[in-house]
Coordinates of N, CA and C in Angstrom, one line a residue:
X234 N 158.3 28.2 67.3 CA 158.1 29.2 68.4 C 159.4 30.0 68.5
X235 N 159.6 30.8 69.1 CA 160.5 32.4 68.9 C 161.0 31.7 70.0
X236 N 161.1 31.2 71.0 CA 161.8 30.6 72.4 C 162.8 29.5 71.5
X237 N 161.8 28.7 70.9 CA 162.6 27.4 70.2 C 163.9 27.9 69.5
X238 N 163.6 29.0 68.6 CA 165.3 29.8 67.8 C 166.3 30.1 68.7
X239 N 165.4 31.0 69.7 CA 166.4 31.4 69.9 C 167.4 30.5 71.5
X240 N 166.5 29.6 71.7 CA 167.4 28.8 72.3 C 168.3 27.8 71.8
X241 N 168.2 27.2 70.0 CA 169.2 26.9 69.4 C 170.0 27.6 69.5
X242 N 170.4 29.1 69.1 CA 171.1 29.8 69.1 C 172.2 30.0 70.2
X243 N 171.7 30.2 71.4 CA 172.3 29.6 72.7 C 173.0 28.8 73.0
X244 N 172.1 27.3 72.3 CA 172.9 26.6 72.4 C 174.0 26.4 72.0
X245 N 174.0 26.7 70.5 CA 174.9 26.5 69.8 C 176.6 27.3 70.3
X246 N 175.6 28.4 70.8 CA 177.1 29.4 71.3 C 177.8 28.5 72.8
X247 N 177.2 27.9 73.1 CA 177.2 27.3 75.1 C 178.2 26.1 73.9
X248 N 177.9 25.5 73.0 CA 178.9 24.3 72.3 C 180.1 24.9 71.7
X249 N 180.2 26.6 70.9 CA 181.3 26.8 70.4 C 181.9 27.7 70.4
X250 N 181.4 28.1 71.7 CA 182.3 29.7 72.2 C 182.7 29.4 73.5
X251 N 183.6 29.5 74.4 CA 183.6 29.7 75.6 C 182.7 29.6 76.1
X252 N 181.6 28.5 77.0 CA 180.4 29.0 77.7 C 180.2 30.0 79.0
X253 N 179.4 30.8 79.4 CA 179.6 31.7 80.6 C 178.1 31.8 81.5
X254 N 178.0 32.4 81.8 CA 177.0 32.3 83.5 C 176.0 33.0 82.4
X255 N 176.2 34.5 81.5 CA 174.6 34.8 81.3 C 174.4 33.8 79.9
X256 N 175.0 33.1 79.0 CA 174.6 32.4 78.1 C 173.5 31.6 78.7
X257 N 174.2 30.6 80.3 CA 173.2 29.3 80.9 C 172.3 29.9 81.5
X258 N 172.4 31.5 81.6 CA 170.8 31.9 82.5 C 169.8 32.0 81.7
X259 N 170.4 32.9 80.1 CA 169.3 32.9 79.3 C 168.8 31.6 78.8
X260 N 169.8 30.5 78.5 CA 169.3 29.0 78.3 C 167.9 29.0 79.2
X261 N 168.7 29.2 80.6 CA 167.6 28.3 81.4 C 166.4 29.0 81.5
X262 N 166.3 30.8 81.3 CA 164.8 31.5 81.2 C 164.4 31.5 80.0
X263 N 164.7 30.9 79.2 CA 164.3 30.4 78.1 C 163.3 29.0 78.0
X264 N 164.2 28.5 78.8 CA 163.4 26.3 78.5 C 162.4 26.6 79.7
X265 N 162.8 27.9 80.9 CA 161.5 27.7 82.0 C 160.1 28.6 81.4
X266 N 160.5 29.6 80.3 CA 159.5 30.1 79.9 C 158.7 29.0 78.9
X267 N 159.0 27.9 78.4 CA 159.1 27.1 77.7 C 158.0 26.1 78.2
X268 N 158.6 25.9 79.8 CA 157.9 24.7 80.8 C 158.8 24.0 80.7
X269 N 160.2 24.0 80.4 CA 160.6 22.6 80.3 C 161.6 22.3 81.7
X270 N 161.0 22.7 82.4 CA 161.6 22.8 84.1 C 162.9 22.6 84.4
X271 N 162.6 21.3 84.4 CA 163.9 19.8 84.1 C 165.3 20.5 83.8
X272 N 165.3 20.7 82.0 CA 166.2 20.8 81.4 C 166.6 22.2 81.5
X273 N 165.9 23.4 82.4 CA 166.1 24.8 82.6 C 166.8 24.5 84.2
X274 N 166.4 23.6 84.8 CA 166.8 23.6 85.9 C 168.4 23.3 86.0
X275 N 168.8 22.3 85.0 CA 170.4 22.0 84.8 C 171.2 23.8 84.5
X276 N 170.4 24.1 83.8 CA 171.5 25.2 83.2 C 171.0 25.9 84.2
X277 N 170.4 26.8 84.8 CA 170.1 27.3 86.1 C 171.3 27.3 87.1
X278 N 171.0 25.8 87.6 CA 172.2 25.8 88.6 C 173.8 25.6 87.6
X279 N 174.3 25.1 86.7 CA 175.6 26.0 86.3 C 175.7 27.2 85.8
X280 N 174.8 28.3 85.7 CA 174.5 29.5 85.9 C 175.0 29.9 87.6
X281 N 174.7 29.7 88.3 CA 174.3 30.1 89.6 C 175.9 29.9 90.5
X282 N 176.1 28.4 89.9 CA 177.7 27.6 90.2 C 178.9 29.1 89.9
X283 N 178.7 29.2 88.7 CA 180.0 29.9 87.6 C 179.8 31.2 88.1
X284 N 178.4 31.9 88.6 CA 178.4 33.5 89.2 C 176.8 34.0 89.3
X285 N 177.3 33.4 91.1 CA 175.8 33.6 92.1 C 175.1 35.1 91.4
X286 N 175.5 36.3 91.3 CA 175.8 37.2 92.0 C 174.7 38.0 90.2
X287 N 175.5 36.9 89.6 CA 174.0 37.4 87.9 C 173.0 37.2 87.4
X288 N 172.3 36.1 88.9 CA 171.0 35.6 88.4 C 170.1 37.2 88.6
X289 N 170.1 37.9 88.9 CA 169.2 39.5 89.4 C 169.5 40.1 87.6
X290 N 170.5 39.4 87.3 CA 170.0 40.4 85.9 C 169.2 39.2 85.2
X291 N 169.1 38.0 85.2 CA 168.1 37.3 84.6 C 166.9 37.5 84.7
X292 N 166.4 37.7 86.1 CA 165.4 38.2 86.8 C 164.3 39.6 86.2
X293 N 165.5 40.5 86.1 CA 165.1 41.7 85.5 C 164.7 41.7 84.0
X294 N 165.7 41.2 83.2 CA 165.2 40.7 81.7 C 164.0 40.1 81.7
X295 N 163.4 38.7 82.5 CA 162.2 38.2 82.6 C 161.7 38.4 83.9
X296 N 161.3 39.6 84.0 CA 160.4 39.5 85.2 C 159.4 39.0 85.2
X297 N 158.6 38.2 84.0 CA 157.3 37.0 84.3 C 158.3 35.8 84.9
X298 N 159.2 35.6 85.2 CA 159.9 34.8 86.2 C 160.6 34.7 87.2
X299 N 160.4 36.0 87.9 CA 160.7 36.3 89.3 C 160.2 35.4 90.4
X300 N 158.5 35.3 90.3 CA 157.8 34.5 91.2 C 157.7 32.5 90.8
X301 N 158.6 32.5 90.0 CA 158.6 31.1 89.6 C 159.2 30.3 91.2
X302 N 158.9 29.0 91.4 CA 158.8 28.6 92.7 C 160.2 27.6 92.4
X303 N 160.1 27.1 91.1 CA 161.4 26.5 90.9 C 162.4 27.3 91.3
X304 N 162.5 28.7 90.3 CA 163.9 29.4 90.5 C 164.0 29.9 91.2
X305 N 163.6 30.5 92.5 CA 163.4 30.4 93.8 C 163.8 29.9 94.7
X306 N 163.5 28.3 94.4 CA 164.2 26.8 95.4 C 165.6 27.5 94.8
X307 N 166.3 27.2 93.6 CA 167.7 27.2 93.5 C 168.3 28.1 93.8
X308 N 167.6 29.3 93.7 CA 168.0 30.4 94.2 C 169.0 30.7 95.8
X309 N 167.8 30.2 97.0 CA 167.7 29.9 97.8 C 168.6 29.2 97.9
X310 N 168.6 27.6 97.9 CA 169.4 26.7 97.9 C 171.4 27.6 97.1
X311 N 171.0 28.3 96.4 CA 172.7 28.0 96.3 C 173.1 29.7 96.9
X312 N 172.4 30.1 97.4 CA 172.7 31.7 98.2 C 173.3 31.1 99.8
X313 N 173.4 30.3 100.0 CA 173.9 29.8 101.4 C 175.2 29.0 100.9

């Protein structure tokens, strides 16, 4: 699957480059477009930790995951 590549790819950069906030966002809208909740939810919130303020461009790139109820909760939860 085209998600599967290109989240090796990701990964591989998150293991050998400096990791950064939009690397772990696209991880995580990647494994949630995926379903894999869980493991999108880790990179999510160290996305969110390293720079609240970039998940609105994740958003915008996948707006079929705007209304996700997961990314939402974390959302919420780490905006306070």
């Amino acid at each position: 699957e085209e998600y599967d590549a290109a989240a090796e790819v990701i990964m591989k950069a998150i293991e050998e480059i400096a990791p950064g906030p939009n690397l772990y966002y696209r991880m995580a809208a990647l494994l949630y477009l995926q379903g894999k909740s869980k493991e999108a939810a880790f990179f999510m919130e160290e996305a969110l930790t390293m720079d609240f303020d970039r998940h609105t461009a994740m958003l915008e790139q996948y707006p079929q995951l705007k209304n996700n109820p997961a990314i939402n909760k974390l959302i919420n939860f780490y905006s306070s």
